[in-house]
Short mmCIF file of C-alpha atoms and ligand atoms in Angstrom, two decimals:
data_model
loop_
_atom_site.label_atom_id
_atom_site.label_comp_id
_atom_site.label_asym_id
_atom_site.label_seq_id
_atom_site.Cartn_x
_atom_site.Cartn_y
_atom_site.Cartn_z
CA UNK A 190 -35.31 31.09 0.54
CA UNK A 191 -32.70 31.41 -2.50
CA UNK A 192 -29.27 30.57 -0.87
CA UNK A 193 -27.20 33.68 -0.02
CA UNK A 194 -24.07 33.88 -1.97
CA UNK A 195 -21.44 35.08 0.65
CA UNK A 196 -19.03 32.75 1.31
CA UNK A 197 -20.09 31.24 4.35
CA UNK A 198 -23.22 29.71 2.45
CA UNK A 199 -21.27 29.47 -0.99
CA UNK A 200 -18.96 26.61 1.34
CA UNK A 201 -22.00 25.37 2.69
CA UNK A 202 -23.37 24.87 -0.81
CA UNK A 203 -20.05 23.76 -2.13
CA UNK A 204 -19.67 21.25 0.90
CA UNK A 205 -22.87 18.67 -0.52
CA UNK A 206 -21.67 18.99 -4.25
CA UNK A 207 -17.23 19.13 -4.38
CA UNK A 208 -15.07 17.17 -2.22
CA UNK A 209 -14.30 19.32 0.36
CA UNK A 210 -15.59 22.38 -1.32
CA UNK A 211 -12.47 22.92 -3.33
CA UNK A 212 -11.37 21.93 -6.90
CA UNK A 213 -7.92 21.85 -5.16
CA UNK A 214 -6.82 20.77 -1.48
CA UNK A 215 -5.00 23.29 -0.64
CA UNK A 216 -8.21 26.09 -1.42
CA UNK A 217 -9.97 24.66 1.70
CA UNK A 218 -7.50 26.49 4.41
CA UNK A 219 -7.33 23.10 6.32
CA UNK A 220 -3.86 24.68 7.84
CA UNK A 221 -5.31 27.61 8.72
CA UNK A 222 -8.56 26.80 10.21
CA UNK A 223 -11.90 28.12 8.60
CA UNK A 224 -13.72 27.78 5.88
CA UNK A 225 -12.22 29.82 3.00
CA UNK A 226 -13.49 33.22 1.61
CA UNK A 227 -14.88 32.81 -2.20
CA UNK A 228 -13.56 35.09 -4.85
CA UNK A 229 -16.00 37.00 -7.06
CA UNK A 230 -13.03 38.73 -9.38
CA UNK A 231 -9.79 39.91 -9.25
CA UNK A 232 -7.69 42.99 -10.67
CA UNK A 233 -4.17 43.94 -10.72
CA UNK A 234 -3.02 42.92 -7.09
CA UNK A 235 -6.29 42.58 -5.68
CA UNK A 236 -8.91 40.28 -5.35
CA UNK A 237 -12.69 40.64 -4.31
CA UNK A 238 -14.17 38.13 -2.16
CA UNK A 239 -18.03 37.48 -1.54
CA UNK A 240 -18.44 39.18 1.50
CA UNK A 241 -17.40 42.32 -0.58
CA UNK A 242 -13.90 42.58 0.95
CA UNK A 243 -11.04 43.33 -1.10
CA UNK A 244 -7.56 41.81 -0.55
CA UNK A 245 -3.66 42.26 -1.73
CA UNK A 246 -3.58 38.94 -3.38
CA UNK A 247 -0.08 36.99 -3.01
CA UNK A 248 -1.91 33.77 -4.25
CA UNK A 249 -2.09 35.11 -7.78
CA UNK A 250 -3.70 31.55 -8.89
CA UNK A 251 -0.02 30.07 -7.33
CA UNK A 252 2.03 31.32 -10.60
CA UNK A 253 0.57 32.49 -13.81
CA UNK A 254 -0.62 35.99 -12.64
CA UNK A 255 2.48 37.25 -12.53
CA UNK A 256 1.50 40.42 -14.35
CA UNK A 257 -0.93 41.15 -12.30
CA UNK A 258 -5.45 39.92 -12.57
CA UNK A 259 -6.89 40.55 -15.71
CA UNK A 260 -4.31 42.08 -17.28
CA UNK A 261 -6.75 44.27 -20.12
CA UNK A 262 -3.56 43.20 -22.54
CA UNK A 263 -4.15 39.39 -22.42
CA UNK A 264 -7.98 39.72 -21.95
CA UNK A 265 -8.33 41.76 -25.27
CA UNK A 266 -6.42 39.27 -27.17
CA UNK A 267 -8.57 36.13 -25.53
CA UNK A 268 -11.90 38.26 -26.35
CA UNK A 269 -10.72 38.46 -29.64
CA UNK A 270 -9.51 35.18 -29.98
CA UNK A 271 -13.06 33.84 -28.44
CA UNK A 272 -14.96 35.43 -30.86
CA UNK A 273 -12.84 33.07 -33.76
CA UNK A 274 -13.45 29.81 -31.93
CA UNK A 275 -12.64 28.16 -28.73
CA UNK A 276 -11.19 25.18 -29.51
CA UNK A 277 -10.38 23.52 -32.72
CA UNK A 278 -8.85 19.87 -32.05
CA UNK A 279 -6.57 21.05 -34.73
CA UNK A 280 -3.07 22.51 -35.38
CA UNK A 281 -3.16 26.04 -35.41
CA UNK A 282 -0.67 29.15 -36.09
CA UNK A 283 -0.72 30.32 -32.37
CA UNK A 284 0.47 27.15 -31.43
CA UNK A 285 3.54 27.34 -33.69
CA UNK A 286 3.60 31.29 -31.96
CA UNK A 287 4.29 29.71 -28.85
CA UNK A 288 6.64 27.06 -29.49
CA UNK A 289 8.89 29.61 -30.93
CA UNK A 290 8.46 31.90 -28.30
CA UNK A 291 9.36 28.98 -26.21
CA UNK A 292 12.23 27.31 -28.19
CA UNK A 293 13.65 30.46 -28.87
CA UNK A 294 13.51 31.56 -24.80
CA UNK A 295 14.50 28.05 -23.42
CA UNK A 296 18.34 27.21 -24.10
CA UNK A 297 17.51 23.06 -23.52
CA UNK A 298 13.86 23.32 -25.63
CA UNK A 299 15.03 22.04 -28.71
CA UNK A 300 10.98 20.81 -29.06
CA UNK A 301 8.22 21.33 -26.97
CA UNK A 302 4.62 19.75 -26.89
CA UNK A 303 1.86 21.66 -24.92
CA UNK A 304 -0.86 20.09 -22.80
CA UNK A 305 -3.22 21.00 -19.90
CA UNK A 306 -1.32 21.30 -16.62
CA UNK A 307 1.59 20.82 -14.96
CA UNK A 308 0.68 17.78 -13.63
CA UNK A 309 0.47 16.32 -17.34
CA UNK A 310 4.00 17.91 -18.12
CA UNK A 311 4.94 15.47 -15.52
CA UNK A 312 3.59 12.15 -16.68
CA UNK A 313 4.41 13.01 -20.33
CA UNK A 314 8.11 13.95 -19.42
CA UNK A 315 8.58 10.58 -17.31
CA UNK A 316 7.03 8.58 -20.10
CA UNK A 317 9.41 9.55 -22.31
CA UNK A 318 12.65 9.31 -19.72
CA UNK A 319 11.52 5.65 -19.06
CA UNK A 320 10.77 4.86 -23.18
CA UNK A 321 14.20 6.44 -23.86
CA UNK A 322 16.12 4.64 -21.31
CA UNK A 323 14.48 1.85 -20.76
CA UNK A 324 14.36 1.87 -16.90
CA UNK A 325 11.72 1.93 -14.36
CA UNK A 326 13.36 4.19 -11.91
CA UNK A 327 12.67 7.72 -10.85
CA UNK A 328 14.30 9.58 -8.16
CA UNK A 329 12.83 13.25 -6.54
CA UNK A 330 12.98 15.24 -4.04
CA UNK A 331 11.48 15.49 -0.74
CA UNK A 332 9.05 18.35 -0.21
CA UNK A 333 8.98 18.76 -4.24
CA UNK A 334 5.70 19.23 -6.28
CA UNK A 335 5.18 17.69 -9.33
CA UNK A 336 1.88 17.48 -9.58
CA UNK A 337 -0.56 14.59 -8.69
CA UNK A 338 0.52 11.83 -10.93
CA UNK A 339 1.03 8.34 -8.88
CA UNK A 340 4.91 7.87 -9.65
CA UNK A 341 5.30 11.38 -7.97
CA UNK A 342 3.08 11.53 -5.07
CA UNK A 343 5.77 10.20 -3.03
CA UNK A 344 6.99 12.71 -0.64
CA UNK A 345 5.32 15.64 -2.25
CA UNK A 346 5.19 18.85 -1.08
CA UNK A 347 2.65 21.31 -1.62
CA UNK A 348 -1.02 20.31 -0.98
CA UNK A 349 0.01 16.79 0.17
CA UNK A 350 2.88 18.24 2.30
CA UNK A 351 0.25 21.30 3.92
CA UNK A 352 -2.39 18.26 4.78
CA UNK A 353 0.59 16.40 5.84
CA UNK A 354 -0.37 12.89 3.10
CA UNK A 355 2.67 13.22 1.42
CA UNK A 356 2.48 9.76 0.14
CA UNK A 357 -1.11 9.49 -1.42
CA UNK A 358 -3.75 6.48 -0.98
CA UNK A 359 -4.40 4.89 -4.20
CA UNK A 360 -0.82 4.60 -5.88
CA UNK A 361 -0.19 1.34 -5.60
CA UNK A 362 2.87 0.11 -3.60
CA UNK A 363 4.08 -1.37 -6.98
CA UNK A 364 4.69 1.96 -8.54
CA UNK A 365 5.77 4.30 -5.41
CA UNK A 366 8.27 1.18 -5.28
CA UNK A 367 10.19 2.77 -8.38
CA UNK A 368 10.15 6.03 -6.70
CA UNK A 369 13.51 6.89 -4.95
CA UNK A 370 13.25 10.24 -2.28
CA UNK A 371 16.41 12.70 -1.87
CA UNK A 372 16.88 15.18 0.53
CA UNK A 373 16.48 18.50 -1.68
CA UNK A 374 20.42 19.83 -2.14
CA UNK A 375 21.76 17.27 -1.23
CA UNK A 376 23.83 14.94 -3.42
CA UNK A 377 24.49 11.63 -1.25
CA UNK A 378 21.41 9.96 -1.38
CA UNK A 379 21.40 10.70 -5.05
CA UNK A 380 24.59 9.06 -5.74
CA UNK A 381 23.43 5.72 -3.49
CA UNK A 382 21.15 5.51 -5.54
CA UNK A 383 22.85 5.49 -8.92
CA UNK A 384 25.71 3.31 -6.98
CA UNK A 385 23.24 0.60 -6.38
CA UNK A 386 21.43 0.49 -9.36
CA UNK A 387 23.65 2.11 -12.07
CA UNK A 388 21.39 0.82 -14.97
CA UNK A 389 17.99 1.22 -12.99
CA UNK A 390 17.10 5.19 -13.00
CA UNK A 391 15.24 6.34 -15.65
CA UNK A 392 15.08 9.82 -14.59
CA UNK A 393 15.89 12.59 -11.72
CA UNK A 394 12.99 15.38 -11.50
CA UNK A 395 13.65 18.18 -9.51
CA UNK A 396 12.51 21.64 -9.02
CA UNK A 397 15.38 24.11 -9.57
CA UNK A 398 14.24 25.99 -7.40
CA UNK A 399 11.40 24.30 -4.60
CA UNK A 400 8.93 26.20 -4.09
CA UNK A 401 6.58 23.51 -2.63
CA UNK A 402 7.77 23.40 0.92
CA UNK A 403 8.08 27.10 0.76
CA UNK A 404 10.56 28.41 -0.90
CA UNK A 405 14.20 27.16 -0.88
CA UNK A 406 16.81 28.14 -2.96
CA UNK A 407 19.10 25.10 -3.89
CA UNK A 408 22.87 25.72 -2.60
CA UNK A 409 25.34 27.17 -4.86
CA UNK A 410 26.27 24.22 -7.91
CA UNK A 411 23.30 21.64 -6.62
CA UNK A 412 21.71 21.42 -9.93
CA UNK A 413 25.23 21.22 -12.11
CA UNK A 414 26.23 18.60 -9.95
CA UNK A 415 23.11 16.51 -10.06
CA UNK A 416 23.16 17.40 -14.21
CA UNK A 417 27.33 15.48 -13.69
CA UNK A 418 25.45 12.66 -12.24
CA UNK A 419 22.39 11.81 -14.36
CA UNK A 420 25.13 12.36 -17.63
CA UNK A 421 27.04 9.75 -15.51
CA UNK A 422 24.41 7.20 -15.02
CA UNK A 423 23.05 7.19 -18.68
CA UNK A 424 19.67 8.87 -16.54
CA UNK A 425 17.61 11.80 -18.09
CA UNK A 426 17.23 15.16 -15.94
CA UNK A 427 14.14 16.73 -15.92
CA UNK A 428 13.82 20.23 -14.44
CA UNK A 429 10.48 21.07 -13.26
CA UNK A 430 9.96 25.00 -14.04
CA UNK A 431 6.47 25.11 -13.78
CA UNK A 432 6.96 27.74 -11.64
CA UNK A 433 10.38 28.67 -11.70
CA UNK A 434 9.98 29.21 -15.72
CA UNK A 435 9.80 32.32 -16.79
CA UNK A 436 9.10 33.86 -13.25
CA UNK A 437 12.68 34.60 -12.65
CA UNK A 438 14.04 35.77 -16.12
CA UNK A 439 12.89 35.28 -19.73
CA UNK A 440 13.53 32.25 -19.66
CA UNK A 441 13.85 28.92 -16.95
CA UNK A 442 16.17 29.02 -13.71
CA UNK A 443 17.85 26.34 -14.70
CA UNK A 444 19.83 27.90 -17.72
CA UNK A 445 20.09 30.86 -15.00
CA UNK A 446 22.02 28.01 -12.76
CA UNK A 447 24.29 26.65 -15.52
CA UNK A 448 22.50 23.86 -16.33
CA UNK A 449 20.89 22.75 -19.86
CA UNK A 450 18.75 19.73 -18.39
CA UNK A 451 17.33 16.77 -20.89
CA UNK A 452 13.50 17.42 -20.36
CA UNK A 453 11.69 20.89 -19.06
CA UNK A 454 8.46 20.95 -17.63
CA UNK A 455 6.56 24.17 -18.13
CA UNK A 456 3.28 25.57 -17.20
CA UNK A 457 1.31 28.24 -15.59
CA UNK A 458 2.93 31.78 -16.62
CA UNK A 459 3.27 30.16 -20.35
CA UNK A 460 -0.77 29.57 -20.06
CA UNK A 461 -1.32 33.34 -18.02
CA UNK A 462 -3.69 31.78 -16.10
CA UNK A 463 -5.46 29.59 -18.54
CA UNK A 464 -5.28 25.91 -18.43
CA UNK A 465 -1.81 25.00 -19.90
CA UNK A 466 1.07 22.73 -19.76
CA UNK A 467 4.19 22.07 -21.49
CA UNK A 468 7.11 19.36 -21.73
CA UNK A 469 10.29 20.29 -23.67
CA UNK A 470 13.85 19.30 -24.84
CA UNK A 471 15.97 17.67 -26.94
CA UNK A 472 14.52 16.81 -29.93
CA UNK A 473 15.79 13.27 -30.05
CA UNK A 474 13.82 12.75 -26.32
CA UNK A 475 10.86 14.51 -28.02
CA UNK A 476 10.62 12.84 -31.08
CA UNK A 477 9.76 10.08 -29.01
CA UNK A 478 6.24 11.37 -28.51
CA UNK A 479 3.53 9.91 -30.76
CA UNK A 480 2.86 10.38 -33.55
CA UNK A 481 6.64 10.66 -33.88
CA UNK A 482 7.36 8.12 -31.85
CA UNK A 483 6.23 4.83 -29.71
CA UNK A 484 5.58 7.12 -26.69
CA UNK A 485 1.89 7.54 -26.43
CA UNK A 486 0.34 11.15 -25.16
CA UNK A 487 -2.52 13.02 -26.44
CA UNK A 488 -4.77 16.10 -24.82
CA UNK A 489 -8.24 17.17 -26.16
CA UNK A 490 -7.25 20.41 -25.06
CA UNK A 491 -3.92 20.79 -25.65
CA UNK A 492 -2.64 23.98 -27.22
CA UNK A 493 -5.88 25.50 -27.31
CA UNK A 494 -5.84 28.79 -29.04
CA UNK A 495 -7.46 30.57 -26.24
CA UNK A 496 -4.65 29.40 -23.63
CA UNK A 497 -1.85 29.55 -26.19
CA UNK A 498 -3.08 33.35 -26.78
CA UNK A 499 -2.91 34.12 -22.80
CA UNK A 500 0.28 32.48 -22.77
CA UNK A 501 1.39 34.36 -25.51
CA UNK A 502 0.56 37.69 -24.70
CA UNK A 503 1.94 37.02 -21.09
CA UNK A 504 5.30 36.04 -22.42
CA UNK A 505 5.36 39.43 -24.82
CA UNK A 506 4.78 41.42 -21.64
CA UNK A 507 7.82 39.28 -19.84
CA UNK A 508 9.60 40.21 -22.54
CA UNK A 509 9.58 44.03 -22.11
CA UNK A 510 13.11 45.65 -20.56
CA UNK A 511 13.06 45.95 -16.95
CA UNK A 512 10.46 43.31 -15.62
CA UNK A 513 12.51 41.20 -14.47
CA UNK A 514 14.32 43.85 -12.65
CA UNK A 515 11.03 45.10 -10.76
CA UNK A 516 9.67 42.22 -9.53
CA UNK A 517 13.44 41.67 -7.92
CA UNK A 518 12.84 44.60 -6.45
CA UNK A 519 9.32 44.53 -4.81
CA UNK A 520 10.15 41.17 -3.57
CA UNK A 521 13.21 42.51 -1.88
CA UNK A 522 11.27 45.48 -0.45
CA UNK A 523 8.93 43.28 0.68
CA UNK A 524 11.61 40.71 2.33
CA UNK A 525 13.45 43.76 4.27
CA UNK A 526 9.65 44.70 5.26
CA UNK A 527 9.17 41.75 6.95
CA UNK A 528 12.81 40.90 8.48
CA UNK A 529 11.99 44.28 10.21
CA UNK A 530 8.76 43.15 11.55
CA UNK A 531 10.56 39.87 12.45
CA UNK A 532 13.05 41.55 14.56
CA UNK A 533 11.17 44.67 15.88
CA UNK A 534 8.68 41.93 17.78
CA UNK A 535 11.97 39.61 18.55
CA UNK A 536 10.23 36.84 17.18
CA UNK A 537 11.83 33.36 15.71
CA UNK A 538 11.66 33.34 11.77
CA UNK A 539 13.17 33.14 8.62
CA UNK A 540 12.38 34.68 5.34
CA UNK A 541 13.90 32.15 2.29
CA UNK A 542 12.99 34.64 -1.00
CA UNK A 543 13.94 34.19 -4.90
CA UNK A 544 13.01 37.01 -7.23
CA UNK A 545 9.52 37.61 -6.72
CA UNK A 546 9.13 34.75 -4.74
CA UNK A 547 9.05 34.53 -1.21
CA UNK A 548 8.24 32.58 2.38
CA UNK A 549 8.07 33.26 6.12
CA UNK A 550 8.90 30.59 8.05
CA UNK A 551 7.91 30.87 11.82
CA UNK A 552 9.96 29.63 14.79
CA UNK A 553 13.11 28.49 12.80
CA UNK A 554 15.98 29.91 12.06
CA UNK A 555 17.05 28.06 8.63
CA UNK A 556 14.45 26.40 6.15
CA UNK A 557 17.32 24.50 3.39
CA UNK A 558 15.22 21.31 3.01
CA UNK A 559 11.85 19.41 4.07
CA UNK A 560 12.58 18.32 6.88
CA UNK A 561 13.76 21.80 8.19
CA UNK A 562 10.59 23.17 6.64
CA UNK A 563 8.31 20.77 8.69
CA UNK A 564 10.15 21.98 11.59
CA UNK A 565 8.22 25.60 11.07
CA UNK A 566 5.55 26.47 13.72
CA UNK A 567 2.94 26.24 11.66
CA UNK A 568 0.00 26.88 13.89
CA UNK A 569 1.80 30.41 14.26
CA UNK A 570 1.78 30.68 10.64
CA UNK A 571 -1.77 29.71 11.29
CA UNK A 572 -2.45 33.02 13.17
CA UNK A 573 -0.44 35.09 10.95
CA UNK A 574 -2.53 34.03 7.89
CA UNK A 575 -5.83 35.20 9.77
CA UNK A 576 -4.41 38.41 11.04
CA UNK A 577 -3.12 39.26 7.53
CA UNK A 578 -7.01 38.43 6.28
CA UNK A 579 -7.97 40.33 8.59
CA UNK A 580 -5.36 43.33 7.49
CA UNK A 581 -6.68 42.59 4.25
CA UNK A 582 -4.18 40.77 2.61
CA UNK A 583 -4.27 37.52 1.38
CA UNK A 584 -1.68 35.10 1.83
CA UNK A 585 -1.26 31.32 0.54
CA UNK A 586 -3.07 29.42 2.90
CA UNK A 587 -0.06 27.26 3.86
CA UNK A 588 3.30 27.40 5.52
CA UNK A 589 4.70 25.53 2.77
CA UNK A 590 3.71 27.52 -0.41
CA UNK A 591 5.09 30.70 -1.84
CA UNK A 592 3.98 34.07 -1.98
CA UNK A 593 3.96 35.08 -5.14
CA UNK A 594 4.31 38.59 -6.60
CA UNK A 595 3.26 40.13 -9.52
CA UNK A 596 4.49 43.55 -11.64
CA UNK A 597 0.92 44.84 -10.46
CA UNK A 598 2.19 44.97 -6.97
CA UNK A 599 2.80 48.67 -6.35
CA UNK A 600 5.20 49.88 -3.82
CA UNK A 601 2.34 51.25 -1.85
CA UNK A 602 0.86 47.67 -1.66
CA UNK A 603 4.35 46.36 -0.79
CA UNK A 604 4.56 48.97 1.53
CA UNK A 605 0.94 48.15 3.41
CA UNK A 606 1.81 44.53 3.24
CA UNK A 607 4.88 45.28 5.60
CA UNK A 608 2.26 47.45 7.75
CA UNK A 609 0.10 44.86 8.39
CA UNK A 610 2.70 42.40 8.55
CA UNK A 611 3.95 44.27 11.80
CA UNK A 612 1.02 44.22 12.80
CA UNK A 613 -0.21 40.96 13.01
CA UNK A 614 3.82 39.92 14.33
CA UNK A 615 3.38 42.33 17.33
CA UNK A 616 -0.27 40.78 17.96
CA UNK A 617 1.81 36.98 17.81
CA UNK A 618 4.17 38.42 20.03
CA UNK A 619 8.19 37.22 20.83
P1 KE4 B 886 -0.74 21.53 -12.04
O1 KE4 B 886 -1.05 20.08 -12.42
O2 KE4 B 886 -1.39 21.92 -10.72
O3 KE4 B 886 -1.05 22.51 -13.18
O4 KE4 B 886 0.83 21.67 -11.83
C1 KE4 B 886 1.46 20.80 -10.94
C2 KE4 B 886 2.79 21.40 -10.51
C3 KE4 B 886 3.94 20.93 -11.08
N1 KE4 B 886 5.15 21.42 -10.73
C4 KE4 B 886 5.27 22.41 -9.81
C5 KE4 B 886 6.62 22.92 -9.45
C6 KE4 B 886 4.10 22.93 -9.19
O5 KE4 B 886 4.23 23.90 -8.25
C7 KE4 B 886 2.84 22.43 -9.54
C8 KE4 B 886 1.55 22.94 -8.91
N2 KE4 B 886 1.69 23.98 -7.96
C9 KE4 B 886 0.69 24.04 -6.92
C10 KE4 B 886 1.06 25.16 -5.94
N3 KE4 B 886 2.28 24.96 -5.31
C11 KE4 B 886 -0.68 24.24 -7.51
C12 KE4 B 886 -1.71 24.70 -6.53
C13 KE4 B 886 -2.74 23.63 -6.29
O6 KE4 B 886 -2.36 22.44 -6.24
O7 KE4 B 886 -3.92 24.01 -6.14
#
């Protein structure tokens, strides 16, 4: 009998063939119990599942749809763009399309060089903070996301924080030796650090703001005073916007926050949802990059005219007047939604929001850091997840991502969100 293809069999299937039936941990709902729905297609807010259930998606691939699925603006272009090649291995004009979008958008992208994810943005911008300095020391953040390269899976948040391994097997001790953790907004460890080894930090890389423990705005002059210290120490900042840039303003956060940092690390909305990285900065850091320079990085795929041309047709939407000013307001309609629901079933939370991004934390009453963030009851966040499902919307599968809204989220889906939000709260109870 030909397998059935609702989800239920599709994990089944998936389960003998892909580790754990995902191409990414945090797909498999291990913190929420369950075996995940599949997705056939998505639209606007929404997104179809197997089982022929529809959802308000607040996933949105965990970034780049921020205009919405299948925006017909970007998949026009890509058709077109498909039907004059895939891939060239090449330099091509949309490339150069990009970069200026990108230079011209980014105060501190004096260069930029594109590759395939965010996680390569990460290995490529540490390369070239160690080349340029000379030192084997990195120092992050606890609870921060940088992707899965070994120096930075160390105290990660995200997938690694959700399945609780934020310190993955297989790095060797050697190399999570030069990794130094710091409380996220917080200065002191930071400055131990530097204190005890003023020549041995390469780099600090930090989120702007995290939104890999859930989100958590940084307190008020954070990132300028962390920028003082790195100028200090002879140490290169690298600001990880991967999905801070251009979700916020046209633009990255950081400029937003005062700060012009030595290295950027893009991806997601610049790819709008196809495979895409991107490390920038000053040109004398850049220039360090092969075949410039003695730094070695290379990508079969990178700047691909099929991603470039999402990512550029994504960043001409961003550019319109007013986006920037809707999605700050559908996430604060949805944020007043759901302190209402909070309160109207008296039950423990907080909501930490920026823009259109945004987390409920259960059973605390202040998420600022990790280790306040792993203090969140997340087997109630467990239960609100399935109720929500169940109310048809679909939430990140984890206490410590983000929801994530896009300019295709209308009012009235705002607006049913809160509904079933209420809902589900007055099912949890006080
Ligand atoms: P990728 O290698 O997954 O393209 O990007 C890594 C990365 C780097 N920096 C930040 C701030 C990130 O959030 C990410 C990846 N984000 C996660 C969601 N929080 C991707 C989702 C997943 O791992 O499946």
């Amino acid at each position: 009998m030909l397998p059935v293809n609702n989800s239920a069999d599709l994990f089944i299937r998936a389960n003998a063939l892909i580790p754990g039936a995902v191409n990414s941990p945090v797909r498999a709902w291990k913190a929420v119990g369950g075996s995940p729905v599949f997705i056939e297609r998505a639209h606007g807010a929404r997104v179809y599942d197997a089982d022929g259930n529809s959802f308000i998606d607040y996933v949105g691939s965990y970034g780049p749809a921020i205009l919405g699925h299948a925006d017909s603006q970007i998949a026009g272009a890509v058709g077109h763009q498909l039907e004059r090649g895939f891939s060239y291995g090449a330099p091509n004009r949309l490339e150069v399309e990009l970069a200026e979008r990108i230079t011209t958008a980014v105060q501190a992208a004096e260069k930029v060089r594109l590759v395939n994810s965010g996680t390569e943005a990460a290995m490529t911008a540490l390369r070239i903070a160690r080349a340029a300095t000379g030192r084997p020391g990195i120092i992050k953040f606890d609870g921060c996301y940088h992707g899965h390269t070994d120096s930075l899976l160390v105290r990660a948040g995200s997938g690694a924080m959700t399945l609780g391994v934020p310190d993955s097997a297989g790095v060797p001790e050697a190399v999570a030796a030069q990794t130094r953790i710091a409380g996220y907004g917080s200065l002191e460890a930071v400055q131990r650090y530097f204190s005890a080894e003023p020549a041995g930090i390469a780099a600090v890389i930090v989120e702007p703001i995290a939104a890999n423990m859930g989100v958590v705005p940084p307190p008020p002059d954070f990132l300028r005073s962390l920028h003082e210290l790195t100028r200090h120490y002879g140490a290169v900042l690298i600001c990880d916007e991967v999905i801070s840039g251009f979700r916020f303003r046209y633009g990255t956060v950081s400029e937003m926050l005062g700060v012009k940092p030595d290295l950027v690390m893009l991806g997601k909305i610049i790819g709008g949802g196809l495979p895409i990285g991107g490390v920038a900065g000053k040109a004398e850091l850049m220039d360090l990059l092969a075949p410039e320079g003695p730094v070695y990085q290379a990508g079969t795929l990178s700047g691909n005219p099929v991603s470039v041309t999402a990512g550029i047709e994504t960043l001409r939407a961003l550019e319109q007047a007013g986006t920037y000013a809707r999605l700050e307001r559908s996430g604060a309609r949805l944020e007043s939604g759901l302190r209402r629901a909070l309160e109207r079933a008296g039950r423990q939370g907080t909501i930490n929001r920026a823009g259109s991004l945004l987390t409920l934390f259960f059973g605390v009453d202040r998420v600022a850091n990790a280790d306040e963030a792993r203090r969140a009851d997340t087997l109630t966040f467990a239960r609100f997840f399935r109720l929500m499902l169940e109310r048809g919307i679909y939430l990140p599968p984890s206490q410590f991502e983000a929801m994530f809204i896009s300019l295709a989220h209308t009012d009235e889906e705002i607006d049913a969100t809160i509904a079933a939000a209420d809902d589900a709260i007055q099912v949890i109870g006080s």
